[in-house]
Every structure is written in structure tokens, then in C-alpha cells.
Coordinates of C-alpha atoms in Angstrom, one line a residue:
Chain A
X1 CA -14.5 2.6 -1.9
X2 CA -15.3 -0.8 -1.5
X3 CA -14.7 -2.8 -4.7
X4 CA -16.9 -6.0 -5.3
X5 CA -15.0 -9.2 -5.0
X6 CA -16.3 -12.3 -6.0
X7 CA -17.1 -14.8 -3.1
X8 CA -16.0 -17.5 -5.5
X9 CA -12.6 -16.2 -5.9
X10 CA -12.2 -17.3 -2.2
X11 CA -11.3 -20.5 -1.5
X12 CA -13.4 -20.6 1.6
X13 CA -13.8 -18.4 4.6
X14 CA -10.4 -18.6 5.8
X15 CA -9.1 -17.5 2.9
X16 CA -11.6 -14.5 2.7
X17 CA -10.7 -13.5 6.2
X18 CA -7.0 -13.7 5.5
X19 CA -7.6 -11.1 2.6
X20 CA -9.4 -8.9 4.8
X21 CA -6.8 -8.9 7.5
X22 CA -3.8 -8.4 4.8
X23 CA -5.8 -5.9 3.2
X24 CA -6.4 -3.9 6.1
X25 CA -2.9 -4.4 7.5
X26 CA -3.8 -5.7 10.6
X27 CA -2.1 -8.1 12.9
X28 CA -2.9 -11.7 12.9
X29 CA -2.2 -11.8 16.6
X30 CA -4.3 -9.0 17.8
X31 CA -7.4 -9.2 15.4
X32 CA -10.0 -6.2 16.1
X33 CA -12.8 -8.8 16.0
X34 CA -15.8 -6.2 15.9
X35 CA -14.2 -4.5 12.7
X36 CA -13.3 -7.9 10.9
X37 CA -16.7 -9.4 11.6
X38 CA -18.1 -6.3 10.0
X39 CA -16.1 -6.2 6.9
X40 CA -16.6 -9.9 6.7
X41 CA -20.1 -9.4 7.0
X42 CA -20.0 -6.7 4.1
X43 CA -18.5 -8.9 1.7
X44 CA -21.2 -11.6 2.2
X45 CA -23.7 -8.9 1.6
X46 CA -22.1 -7.5 -1.4
X47 CA -21.7 -10.7 -3.1
X48 CA -25.3 -10.7 -4.2
X49 CA -26.3 -14.1 -5.9
X50 CA -24.3 -16.8 -4.5
X51 CA -24.4 -20.7 -4.6
X52 CA -25.9 -22.1 -1.4
X53 CA -23.9 -24.9 -1.2
X54 CA -20.6 -22.9 -1.1
X55 CA -21.9 -20.1 0.9
X56 CA -23.0 -22.4 3.8
X57 CA -19.0 -22.6 4.8
X58 CA -18.9 -18.7 4.9
X59 CA -22.0 -18.3 7.0
X60 CA -20.8 -20.8 9.5
X61 CA -17.8 -18.4 9.9
X62 CA -20.0 -15.5 10.3
X63 CA -21.9 -17.1 13.2
X64 CA -18.5 -17.9 14.7
X65 CA -17.3 -14.3 14.1
X66 CA -20.2 -12.9 15.5
X67 CA -20.3 -15.2 18.6
X68 CA -16.6 -14.3 19.2
X69 CA -17.5 -10.6 19.1
X70 CA -20.2 -10.8 21.7
X71 CA -18.2 -12.9 23.7
X72 CA -15.4 -10.1 23.7
X73 CA -18.1 -7.4 24.2
X74 CA -19.7 -8.9 27.2
X75 CA -18.1 -7.6 30.5
X76 CA -16.4 -10.6 32.5
X77 CA -17.9 -11.1 35.8
X78 CA -15.9 -11.4 38.8
X79 CA -12.5 -10.9 37.5
X80 CA -9.6 -10.7 39.4
X81 CA -6.3 -9.6 38.1
X82 CA -4.7 -13.3 38.0
X83 CA -7.8 -14.4 36.0
X84 CA -7.1 -12.1 33.4
X85 CA -3.5 -13.0 33.2
X86 CA -4.4 -16.6 32.8
X87 CA -7.5 -16.1 30.5
X88 CA -7.4 -17.6 27.3
X89 CA -8.1 -15.3 24.5
X90 CA -11.1 -16.3 22.9
X91 CA -9.3 -15.2 19.6
X92 CA -6.7 -18.0 20.2
X93 CA -8.3 -20.7 18.4
X94 CA -9.2 -18.4 15.1
X95 CA -5.4 -17.0 15.0
X96 CA -4.4 -20.7 15.0
X97 CA -6.5 -21.6 12.2
X98 CA -5.8 -18.5 9.9
X99 CA -2.1 -19.2 10.8
X100 CA -2.5 -22.9 9.7
X101 CA -4.4 -21.9 6.8
X102 CA -1.9 -19.2 5.8
X103 CA 1.0 -21.6 5.7
X104 CA -0.6 -24.2 3.6
X105 CA -1.9 -21.6 1.1
X106 CA 1.8 -20.5 0.8
X107 CA 2.9 -24.2 0.4
X108 CA 0.2 -24.7 -2.3
X109 CA 1.7 -21.4 -4.2
X110 CA 5.2 -23.3 -3.7
X111 CA 4.0 -26.3 -5.6
X112 CA 2.4 -24.2 -8.3
X113 CA 5.7 -22.5 -9.0
X114 CA 7.5 -26.0 -9.3
X115 CA 4.8 -26.8 -11.7
X116 CA 5.3 -24.0 -13.8
X117 CA 9.1 -24.1 -13.4
X118 CA 9.4 -20.9 -11.8
X119 CA 11.2 -22.6 -8.8
X120 CA 14.1 -24.4 -10.2
X121 CA 13.4 -28.2 -10.2
X122 CA 14.2 -31.3 -11.6
X123 CA 12.3 -33.1 -14.2
X124 CA 12.0 -36.9 -14.5
X125 CA 11.7 -38.7 -17.6
X126 CA 8.2 -39.1 -18.7
X127 CA 7.3 -42.7 -18.4
X128 CA 6.4 -43.4 -22.1
X129 CA 4.5 -46.6 -22.8
X130 CA 7.5 -48.6 -24.7
X131 CA 6.1 -51.6 -26.4
X132 CA 7.7 -54.8 -25.0
X133 CA 8.1 -53.2 -21.7
X134 CA 6.5 -55.7 -19.1
X135 CA 4.2 -54.5 -16.6
X136 CA 3.6 -56.0 -13.0
X137 CA 0.5 -54.9 -11.6
X138 CA 0.6 -54.3 -7.8
X139 CA -2.8 -55.2 -6.4
X140 CA -4.4 -55.9 -3.4
X141 CA -7.8 -56.9 -2.0
X142 CA -8.1 -54.4 0.7
X143 CA -7.7 -51.5 -1.6
X144 CA -10.1 -52.9 -4.2
X145 CA -12.8 -52.9 -1.2
X146 CA -11.7 -49.3 -0.2
X147 CA -12.3 -48.1 -3.8
X148 CA -15.5 -49.6 -3.9
X149 CA -16.9 -48.3 -0.9
X150 CA -15.4 -45.1 -1.7
X151 CA -17.4 -44.9 -4.9
X152 CA -20.6 -46.2 -2.7
X153 CA -20.0 -43.5 -0.1
X154 CA -20.0 -40.8 -3.0
X155 CA -23.1 -41.9 -4.3
X156 CA -26.3 -39.9 -3.6
X157 CA -28.7 -41.4 -1.0
X158 CA -30.9 -43.3 -3.6
X159 CA -34.8 -43.5 -3.1
X160 CA -35.2 -47.3 -1.8
X161 CA -36.9 -49.1 -4.2
X162 CA -39.2 -51.9 -3.6
X163 CA -37.6 -54.7 -5.5
X164 CA -39.7 -58.0 -5.6
X165 CA -37.5 -60.9 -5.4
X166 CA -37.6 -63.0 -8.7
X167 CA -37.8 -66.8 -8.1
X168 CA -38.4 -68.4 -5.1
X169 CA -36.0 -70.3 -2.9
X170 CA -37.2 -73.3 -1.1
X171 CA -35.7 -74.5 2.1
X172 CA -36.4 -78.1 1.0
X173 CA -34.7 -77.7 -2.4
X174 CA -31.7 -76.8 -0.5
X175 CA -31.8 -79.7 2.3
X176 CA -31.8 -82.2 -0.8
X177 CA -29.0 -79.9 -2.3
X178 CA -27.0 -80.4 0.8
X179 CA -27.6 -84.1 0.8
X180 CA -26.3 -84.6 -2.7
X181 CA -23.4 -82.1 -2.0
X182 CA -22.5 -84.3 0.7
X183 CA -22.5 -87.6 -1.0
X184 CA -20.4 -86.0 -3.9
X185 CA -17.9 -85.2 -1.1
X186 CA -17.6 -88.7 0.6
X187 CA -20.1 -87.6 3.2
X188 CA -17.8 -84.4 4.5
X189 CA -17.4 -81.1 4.1
X190 CA -16.9 -77.9 5.7
X191 CA -19.3 -75.0 6.6
X192 CA -17.5 -72.5 4.6
X193 CA -17.2 -75.1 1.6
X194 CA -20.8 -75.7 1.8
X195 CA -21.9 -72.2 1.1
X196 CA -19.9 -71.8 -2.1
X197 CA -23.1 -73.5 -3.7
X198 CA -25.1 -70.6 -3.4
X199 CA -24.6 -67.1 -4.9
X200 CA -27.3 -64.8 -3.6
X201 CA -28.0 -64.0 0.1
X202 CA -31.6 -65.3 -0.2
X203 CA -29.9 -68.6 -1.4
X204 CA -27.5 -68.6 1.7
X205 CA -30.4 -67.9 4.1
X206 CA -32.4 -70.8 2.5
X207 CA -29.4 -72.9 2.8
X208 CA -28.5 -72.2 6.2
X209 CA -31.9 -72.8 7.4
X210 CA -32.0 -76.4 5.4
X211 CA -28.8 -77.3 7.2
X212 CA -30.3 -76.3 10.7
X213 CA -33.0 -78.8 9.8
X214 CA -30.8 -81.2 8.7
X215 CA -29.1 -81.1 11.9
X216 CA -32.4 -81.2 13.9
X217 CA -33.4 -84.4 12.0
X218 CA -29.8 -85.9 12.8
X219 CA -29.2 -86.4 9.1
X220 CA -26.0 -84.3 9.4
X221 CA -23.7 -83.9 12.2
X222 CA -21.7 -80.7 12.9
X223 CA -18.5 -80.3 14.8
X224 CA -16.0 -77.7 15.8
X225 CA -12.7 -78.6 17.5
X226 CA -11.6 -75.1 18.1
X227 CA -13.5 -72.2 18.5
X228 CA -13.7 -69.9 15.5
X229 CA -12.5 -72.7 13.1
X230 CA -14.4 -73.9 10.3
X231 CA -17.4 -76.1 11.3
X232 CA -16.9 -79.5 10.0
X233 CA -20.1 -81.0 8.6
X234 CA -20.8 -85.0 8.1
X235 CA -23.5 -87.0 6.9
X236 CA -24.7 -89.4 9.9
Chain B
X1 CA 25.1 -19.6 -25.2
X2 CA 25.7 -22.6 -27.5
X3 CA 26.1 -24.8 -24.7
X4 CA 23.2 -23.5 -23.0
X5 CA 20.8 -24.5 -25.9
X6 CA 22.6 -27.8 -26.2
X7 CA 21.9 -28.6 -22.7
X8 CA 18.5 -27.5 -22.8
X9 CA 17.9 -29.7 -26.0
X10 CA 19.3 -32.8 -24.0
X11 CA 17.0 -32.1 -21.2
X12 CA 13.9 -31.8 -23.1
X13 CA 14.6 -34.9 -25.3
X14 CA 15.4 -36.7 -22.3
X15 CA 12.2 -35.4 -20.5
X16 CA 10.1 -36.4 -23.2
X17 CA 12.0 -39.9 -23.9
X18 CA 10.0 -39.6 -27.4
X19 CA 10.5 -38.0 -30.7
X20 CA 10.3 -34.1 -30.6
X21 CA 9.6 -32.5 -33.7
X22 CA 11.9 -29.9 -35.0
X23 CA 9.3 -27.1 -35.4
X24 CA 8.3 -27.7 -31.9
X25 CA 12.2 -27.3 -30.8
X26 CA 12.5 -24.4 -32.7
X27 CA 9.3 -22.7 -30.8
X28 CA 10.6 -23.9 -27.2
X29 CA 13.8 -22.6 -27.8
X30 CA 13.5 -19.7 -29.7
X31 CA 16.2 -20.4 -32.1
X32 CA 16.4 -20.4 -36.2
X33 CA 16.0 -23.5 -37.8
X34 CA 19.6 -23.7 -39.3
X35 CA 21.1 -23.0 -36.3
X36 CA 19.1 -25.9 -34.5
X37 CA 20.0 -28.3 -37.1
X38 CA 23.7 -27.2 -36.6
X39 CA 23.5 -28.0 -32.9
X40 CA 21.9 -31.2 -33.2
X41 CA 24.5 -32.3 -35.8
X42 CA 27.1 -31.6 -32.9
X43 CA 25.2 -33.0 -30.1
X44 CA 24.6 -36.1 -32.0
X45 CA 28.4 -36.3 -32.7
X46 CA 29.2 -35.9 -29.1
X47 CA 26.8 -38.9 -27.8
X48 CA 28.6 -41.1 -30.7
X49 CA 31.7 -41.1 -28.3
X50 CA 32.5 -44.6 -26.5
X51 CA 31.5 -44.0 -22.9
X52 CA 28.2 -42.7 -23.8
X53 CA 25.3 -45.4 -23.7
X54 CA 22.8 -43.1 -25.1
X55 CA 22.1 -41.7 -28.7
X56 CA 20.2 -39.3 -30.5
X57 CA 18.6 -40.2 -33.9
X58 CA 16.7 -38.2 -36.3
X59 CA 13.3 -39.4 -36.7
X60 CA 10.4 -38.1 -38.9
X61 CA 11.7 -34.5 -39.1
X62 CA 12.5 -34.7 -35.1
X63 CA 15.0 -36.2 -32.6
X64 CA 14.6 -38.9 -30.4
X65 CA 16.8 -39.6 -27.5
X66 CA 17.3 -43.7 -26.7
X67 CA 19.8 -46.0 -25.6
X68 CA 22.5 -47.3 -28.0
X69 CA 21.7 -51.0 -29.4
X70 CA 25.0 -52.2 -28.0
X71 CA 23.5 -52.4 -24.4
X72 CA 20.5 -54.3 -25.5
X73 CA 21.8 -57.3 -24.2
X74 CA 22.7 -55.7 -20.6
X75 CA 19.1 -53.7 -20.8
X76 CA 17.3 -56.8 -21.3
X77 CA 18.7 -58.2 -17.9
X78 CA 17.7 -54.9 -15.8
X79 CA 14.5 -54.7 -17.2
X80 CA 12.6 -55.1 -14.3
X81 CA 8.8 -55.3 -15.1
X82 CA 7.6 -52.1 -14.2
X83 CA 5.4 -52.3 -10.9
X84 CA 2.6 -50.0 -11.4
X85 CA -0.7 -49.6 -9.3
X86 CA -3.8 -49.3 -11.0
X87 CA -5.0 -45.5 -10.9
X88 CA -7.7 -44.9 -8.6
X89 CA -10.0 -44.3 -11.3
X90 CA -9.3 -47.9 -12.9
X91 CA -9.3 -49.2 -9.2
X92 CA -12.9 -47.7 -8.6
X93 CA -14.2 -48.9 -11.8
X94 CA -12.8 -52.3 -11.5
X95 CA -14.3 -52.8 -7.7
X96 CA -17.6 -51.8 -9.4
X97 CA -17.5 -54.1 -11.8
X98 CA -16.5 -56.8 -9.7
X99 CA -19.3 -56.3 -7.3
X100 CA -22.1 -55.3 -10.0
X101 CA -21.3 -57.5 -12.9
X102 CA -22.3 -57.7 -15.6
X103 CA -22.8 -54.2 -15.8
X104 CA -22.5 -51.7 -19.0
X105 CA -20.7 -49.0 -19.5
X106 CA -23.6 -46.4 -18.8
X107 CA -24.3 -48.0 -15.6
X108 CA -20.9 -47.7 -14.7
X109 CA -21.0 -44.0 -15.8
X110 CA -24.2 -43.1 -13.7
X111 CA -22.5 -44.6 -10.5
X112 CA -19.1 -43.0 -11.0
X113 CA -20.2 -39.9 -12.4
X114 CA -17.6 -39.5 -14.9
X115 CA -16.8 -41.1 -18.2
X116 CA -15.2 -44.5 -17.9
X117 CA -14.2 -45.3 -21.9
X118 CA -10.5 -45.0 -21.1
X119 CA -10.8 -46.5 -17.9
X120 CA -12.4 -49.5 -19.5
X121 CA -10.1 -50.1 -22.6
X122 CA -7.3 -50.1 -19.9
X123 CA -8.7 -52.7 -18.0
X124 CA -9.7 -54.5 -21.2
X125 CA -6.0 -54.3 -22.0
X126 CA -4.8 -55.6 -18.9
X127 CA -7.0 -58.6 -19.2
X128 CA -9.0 -57.7 -15.9
X129 CA -12.2 -57.4 -17.5
X130 CA -13.9 -58.7 -20.5
X131 CA -17.1 -58.4 -22.4
X132 CA -19.4 -60.9 -21.2
X133 CA -22.4 -60.2 -23.4
X134 CA -25.2 -57.7 -24.3
X135 CA -27.9 -56.1 -22.2
X136 CA -31.4 -56.9 -23.8
X137 CA -32.3 -53.3 -24.2
X138 CA -32.3 -50.7 -26.6
X139 CA -29.0 -50.2 -28.3
X140 CA -27.5 -53.7 -26.8
X141 CA -25.0 -52.3 -24.8
X142 CA -21.8 -54.5 -23.7
X143 CA -21.8 -56.2 -20.6
X144 CA -18.8 -56.1 -18.4
X145 CA -17.5 -58.9 -16.2
X146 CA -14.3 -59.6 -14.6
X147 CA -12.1 -62.3 -15.7
X148 CA -10.2 -65.4 -15.0
X149 CA -7.1 -63.2 -14.8
X150 CA -8.7 -60.7 -12.1
X151 CA -9.3 -63.6 -9.8
X152 CA -5.7 -65.0 -9.9
X153 CA -4.2 -61.5 -9.5
X154 CA -6.4 -60.7 -6.3
X155 CA -5.8 -64.4 -5.2
X156 CA -9.5 -65.3 -5.3
X157 CA -10.5 -68.7 -6.3
X158 CA -13.9 -67.6 -7.3
X159 CA -16.4 -64.5 -7.3
X160 CA -17.8 -65.7 -4.1
X161 CA -14.6 -65.1 -2.4
X162 CA -15.1 -61.3 -2.7
X163 CA -15.6 -60.0 1.0
X164 CA -19.4 -59.4 1.7
X165 CA -19.8 -55.4 1.9
X166 CA -22.3 -54.4 4.8
X167 CA -25.1 -52.9 3.1
Chain C
X1 CA 36.0 -51.4 -20.3
X2 CA 35.4 -48.6 -17.4
X3 CA 33.9 -46.7 -20.7
X4 CA 31.8 -49.7 -21.5
X5 CA 30.3 -49.8 -17.9
X6 CA 29.7 -46.2 -17.7
X7 CA 28.0 -46.3 -21.0
X8 CA 25.9 -49.2 -19.7
X9 CA 24.9 -47.4 -16.3
X10 CA 24.0 -44.3 -18.5
X11 CA 21.9 -46.5 -20.6
X12 CA 20.2 -48.3 -17.5
X13 CA 19.3 -45.0 -15.7
X14 CA 18.1 -43.5 -19.0
X15 CA 15.6 -46.6 -19.5
X16 CA 14.4 -46.7 -16.1
X17 CA 13.8 -43.0 -15.6
X18 CA 13.4 -43.6 -12.0
X19 CA 15.7 -44.4 -9.1
X20 CA 17.8 -47.6 -9.6
X21 CA 19.6 -48.9 -6.5
X22 CA 23.0 -49.4 -5.9
X23 CA 22.7 -53.1 -5.5
X24 CA 20.8 -53.6 -8.3
X25 CA 23.5 -51.9 -10.5
X26 CA 26.0 -54.1 -8.9
X27 CA 24.3 -57.3 -10.0
X28 CA 23.1 -56.1 -13.5
X29 CA 26.7 -54.9 -14.6
X30 CA 28.4 -57.7 -12.3
X31 CA 31.2 -55.2 -11.0
X32 CA 32.4 -54.7 -7.4
X33 CA 30.6 -52.3 -5.3
X34 CA 33.5 -50.1 -4.7
X35 CA 34.3 -49.9 -8.5
X36 CA 30.8 -49.1 -9.3
X37 CA 30.9 -46.2 -6.7
X38 CA 34.1 -44.8 -8.2
X39 CA 32.6 -45.1 -11.8
X40 CA 29.5 -43.2 -10.5
X41 CA 31.6 -40.5 -8.9
X42 CA 33.3 -40.0 -12.6
X43 CA 30.1 -40.1 -14.4
X44 CA 28.4 -37.5 -12.1
X45 CA 31.4 -35.4 -12.6
X46 CA 31.2 -35.6 -16.4
X47 CA 27.5 -34.6 -16.3
X48 CA 28.4 -31.6 -14.5
X49 CA 29.8 -30.3 -17.3
X50 CA 28.1 -27.1 -19.2
X51 CA 26.6 -28.2 -22.2
X52 CA 24.9 -30.8 -20.5
X53 CA 21.2 -30.6 -19.5
X54 CA 21.0 -33.7 -17.4
X55 CA 22.4 -34.9 -14.2
X56 CA 22.9 -38.1 -12.0
X57 CA 22.0 -37.6 -8.6
X58 CA 22.3 -40.1 -5.5
X59 CA 19.0 -40.9 -4.0
X60 CA 18.5 -43.2 -0.9
X61 CA 21.4 -45.5 -2.0
X62 CA 20.7 -45.3 -5.4
X63 CA 20.9 -42.9 -8.4
X64 CA 18.6 -40.8 -10.4
X65 CA 19.1 -39.5 -14.2
X66 CA 16.9 -36.5 -14.2
X67 CA 17.2 -33.0 -15.5
X68 CA 19.2 -30.1 -14.3
X69 CA 17.3 -27.7 -12.6
X70 CA 18.5 -24.9 -14.6
X71 CA 16.1 -25.3 -17.3
X72 CA 12.8 -25.5 -15.0
X73 CA 11.1 -23.0 -17.1
X74 CA 11.7 -24.3 -20.6
X75 CA 11.0 -27.9 -19.6
X76 CA 7.7 -26.7 -17.5
X77 CA 6.7 -25.3 -21.2
X78 CA 7.5 -28.3 -22.9
X79 CA 5.8 -30.9 -20.5
X80 CA 3.5 -33.0 -22.6
X81 CA 0.8 -33.9 -22.6
X82 CA -0.5 -30.3 -21.0
X83 CA -2.3 -31.4 -18.2
X84 CA -4.9 -29.0 -17.1
X85 CA -3.6 -27.0 -14.1
X86 CA -4.7 -28.1 -10.6
X87 CA -7.3 -25.4 -9.2
X88 CA -5.8 -23.4 -6.5
X89 CA -8.2 -25.2 -4.0
X90 CA -6.9 -28.5 -5.2
X91 CA -3.3 -27.4 -4.9
X92 CA -4.1 -26.2 -1.2
X93 CA -5.7 -29.5 -0.2
X94 CA -2.7 -31.3 -2.1
X95 CA -0.1 -29.3 0.1
X96 CA -2.3 -30.1 3.1
X97 CA -2.0 -33.8 2.4
X98 CA 1.7 -33.8 1.4
X99 CA 2.9 -32.1 5.0
X100 CA 0.3 -33.8 7.1
X101 CA -0.1 -37.4 5.7
X102 CA -1.5 -39.7 6.4
X103 CA -4.5 -37.5 7.0
X104 CA -8.0 -38.0 6.9
X105 CA -10.9 -35.9 5.0
X106 CA -12.2 -34.6 8.4
X107 CA -8.8 -33.2 9.1
X108 CA -8.2 -31.7 5.9
X109 CA -11.7 -30.0 6.1
X110 CA -10.6 -28.5 9.7
X111 CA -7.8 -26.8 8.3
X112 CA -9.1 -25.8 5.1
X113 CA -12.5 -24.5 6.4
X114 CA -14.4 -26.3 3.5
X115 CA -15.6 -29.5 2.2
X116 CA -12.9 -31.3 0.1
X117 CA -15.0 -34.2 -1.4
X118 CA -14.8 -33.0 -4.8
X119 CA -11.2 -32.1 -4.5
X120 CA -10.2 -35.5 -3.3
X121 CA -12.0 -37.3 -6.1
X122 CA -10.2 -35.0 -8.5
X123 CA -6.7 -35.7 -6.9
X124 CA -7.4 -39.4 -6.4
X125 CA -8.4 -39.6 -10.4
X126 CA -5.1 -37.6 -11.3
X127 CA -3.1 -40.3 -9.4
X128 CA -1.5 -37.6 -7.1
X129 CA -2.9 -38.9 -4.0
X130 CA -4.2 -42.5 -2.7
X131 CA -5.8 -44.2 0.1
X132 CA -3.0 -45.4 2.2
X133 CA -5.1 -47.0 5.1
X134 CA -7.6 -46.4 7.7
X135 CA -7.4 -44.3 11.0
X136 CA -8.2 -46.6 14.0
X137 CA -10.9 -44.5 15.4
X138 CA -14.7 -44.6 15.4
X139 CA -15.8 -44.7 11.8
X140 CA -12.4 -46.0 10.5
X141 CA -12.1 -43.2 8.0
X142 CA -9.7 -43.3 5.2
X143 CA -6.2 -41.9 5.4
X144 CA -4.7 -40.3 2.1
X145 CA -1.1 -39.6 1.1
X146 CA 0.6 -38.8 -1.9
X147 CA 1.8 -41.1 -4.5
X148 CA 4.9 -41.3 -6.6
X149 CA 3.3 -39.6 -9.3
X150 CA 3.1 -36.6 -7.2
X151 CA 6.8 -36.7 -6.4
X152 CA 7.5 -37.1 -10.2
X153 CA 5.0 -34.0 -11.2
X154 CA 6.5 -31.6 -8.8
X155 CA 10.4 -32.8 -9.3
X156 CA 11.0 -34.1 -5.8
X157 CA 13.1 -37.1 -5.3
X158 CA 11.5 -37.9 -2.0
X159 CA 8.9 -36.3 0.6
X160 CA 11.9 -34.8 2.6
X161 CA 12.5 -32.3 -0.6
X162 CA 9.5 -30.7 0.3
X163 CA 10.2 -26.9 1.4
X164 CA 10.2 -26.2 4.8
X165 CA 7.0 -24.6 6.0
X166 CA 7.2 -21.2 7.3
X167 CA 6.7 -20.6 11.1

């Protein structure tokens, strides 16, 4: 009699496979692929309703097993004895995966036993929030940016929204703004510094166009002494 | 047996580093209340010895393990500000606020997919974010933004220094 | 005098609740290194007595005060706050990260045979893992590693304490 096991109880296809191997007392190094594939498929069939998202991974494994089964069934053409000796067992990859997975599953159980105190362990003093205990925050910009990227990557891809930009940015205004900025700074500034006066991309674009125009009109001179160095801007 | 229970009490008080109630000790250790009180008296006495820097004191029908006051000076010298990293949850929320400010709690929760109340309180307490106004929509939710302290800590001179992210 | 210094060491180790380096102790206490080591030996011996639930252990040229391992079960029961236990799936992923760090999400998924996005978010939020860099391959995937909090939660003094994986 086969008893129903909820597929959700398995933490992935490797877990289910391992369960079947252990239940049938099979040798991991010599898995009867045809047998295990049938068993595996049977389990998938008996689960009834399932969550497609979780099921996907189980189905990928099913396909892999079926493929493996057919490869093993097909007679190998022009086999010499040496070839058979040297041939890599197509099951090898699967065996390796199963062994790896089993190793970490065991390690996970070990961790859990430490958590519940079943494995002897030490306990640290719980850090209490003593008042007056000064805290120094360790921060770095790159982890902040990574955190932002992580959040953004997790976001479901949103429908692109058409946004009508508010307010117009005029290149002429920006040209005036640059001249005023230069005048305020003794007629000199640097490229990077100049761009601190804008806060949006659209403004930055307009500012850049304005700067090009001023250079063309020979109102502003741009120089760079060393490649990659900040460009120096000066009034003619 | 008594030794074992005393050792366990010591371990519990140490681990918690805070007051542990008598009823809780009775339950964890499965000893009668009177015996516990007796053991505690013994234990407190042992800690009283010179050569011990810790003490156990009764607080609100419970006990607390802490340092003896004689050593406050030396301890003050050794208090290194605890170095802490922001938790990942706090870091992600802070990053979102930095790039999307001013922003409301609801907007943050929509993006992060989890409640952010506690994280916001934490960031406010640390002075990394502040309330910068209210959004002119129903309910007038509070808008949050980063502070001067945030810029200082991350070595930024202004928000424009935040690296542009590729879209 | 010796008693006083020992008491002070005890107080310092308690207050920190974490490893304190030898050089730091020498500086705070203003005692010669050799004398400190001598005092530590004595102190460690005293804690060794039955009836004591704590111990002082040498960790990376420093010392850590923690509980003796005999009381694991009782202490696990009295840990506060009662945190929700990690799911088996989360534990498996955490174990993988612990042993293979630094490791990318794709590498984890290859070994576990399932998607790990949600589990990673969960572990990050709990502060058990953190991003430790990016792998210098196409796409610059994020590398994950375990945190100090991970060591504390499982009572490890360093990653070297992790049990050997069975072959």
C-alpha cells in the first residue's frame, strides 16, 4: 500500500528522491533509474492539487529522470570493452547531487539540534540594550547601494507607466545659470562641481547641452590636463 | 544536585543579562519555590566574596546578574562603543528612503513587501532619518527623509553624492 | 590585589558578553601580559568548579565568557525572546551558506535544487546572513556569508566550530 505524502513536506525534488531511495533501501551509488523514476512520478501523481510554482522544480527533476532512464535503456552503439570501462555513468551527476544535498541536510539537522539544545553547546550572553551603552554604527556606502539593488531586484517587474514630465527645463535658462554660477565662483569651476546645481536627470541633460553650447560660443573654455581628471571650466 | 541547580541558575541569569522572574525560574528549573529562594540566598552569598566582579541582586520578585559597583570606573574605561551593523532589513529600508525620499511608510511597505514600523522607529532613534512633512493625500501620512547625520556617516556631502544607479 | 584584578576581569568579560582581546585587557587593567595570562589561568580554573554554570574560554588570543555546555537544553528552553524557529528549508540553506561561504544564490540553488529567493530574504532579515561582496563573473552576483549573530545563535565561537561534514 502506498501512503499519501504531501509533496509540500519535501524541501525540493532532491529531498523527495532521497526519501524514496531511503524508503526502498536502495544504494545511492547504484540507483535503479527506471524504478526510481516510476516511484517519483507516482508520487507526483498522488499529490493531487498542487501549487504550480513549487511544482515546477519537481517537474524539472521528473524530466531529468525520464531523460536519464531513456539514455540508460538505449543500446550504446559500437561499444568496445574499453569504452564501457571508461564510459562515465550517466547517473554520476545525480549521485553527486544527492550526496551533496544529503550532507547539507544533515548539517541543517545539526544546526537545529544546537538551537534546541539537544547538541551540547555554549550560550552567549544576550546583548541587552543597556541604556547609556554607546553604539557605533558600522556603515559603508557600497552595502547601502547593494541593499537598494537587492530591494529593486526583488520587486515584481511593474507595468511601465507613462509619466508626463512636469515643468520644462530650458537650455537657455541653464546657459544663464552656468554663467551666473561661474561668476559667483571667480569665473572658474570644475565639471563635477557644476553639476551639483541640478537635481534631476532632465535638468542635468539640459545643463550639459547648455554647457556644450557655451563652449561652442566660446563663452566657456573646458580643459583637462590628465585623462580621466575632472574637467576644468573657465570663463573666456 | 544543589550544585547543578545553582550552576543552571547562574547560566540562565548570565545568558539573559536581565531580570528573570522567580516564577519563571521555578518553572524552568522545576524546583519548589522555597528551595529556589534558599538556593538564591546561597548563590548571592557566594558572589559576595572578594575576587568576584559580579553580583546577583533581587529585583521585583526576580533576580538580576550584573557587575559590582566597585568596578564601575574600570568598566567605564573598557566600554568600547558597541560596533553594530544595521540589520539587513534596516539597511534596505534606509537605502529605499535615501533614493526615494520623501517617502511614506505605506510606500516603503509596498516596495519591501513587509511591515517597516519597527525598522522606521529604529532608524529614527539612530537619527538616520527624520520626518520631513506630510503627504497631501487622504490620511496625511508622514513623509520620511534622510538626515544630515546620515550624510555625515556615509561620508556624503549632499544627497547628490549618492551614486546614480543604472535603471 | 590579585583578587581585585580577577574580579575586574570577570566584570569586563560579563559586560562585553563577547570575546575580549588579550591586548585590550592588558591595556584596561594595566597589568603585564604574563601576569594577565597567569590570572586568566587561575580564573578559568575557578570557573571549572561544579556549581558554576559559566566558563571562560580562550578564543583567538582573547577570552569569552559563556555558559557551560552541560546546560544546553535548559538554556535553549529559557532563551528570550522566543524566536520563531527557522523552517527546515531555511535551515538547509543556512547550513549551505555556512559551509560554502562566500556563495551566490545560483550556487545555492544548484545544490538545493529549488529556488531560494524567499529563504534568503528571510535569513537576511533575521540577520543570520549578510551580503559579503560580489563574485567577479558576468552579472556580478551577490555573495552571501554568515554573520556574528549566526555564531551567537548557534553557540559557535568561530566558523571552525562547525561540525565536520560527513563524507
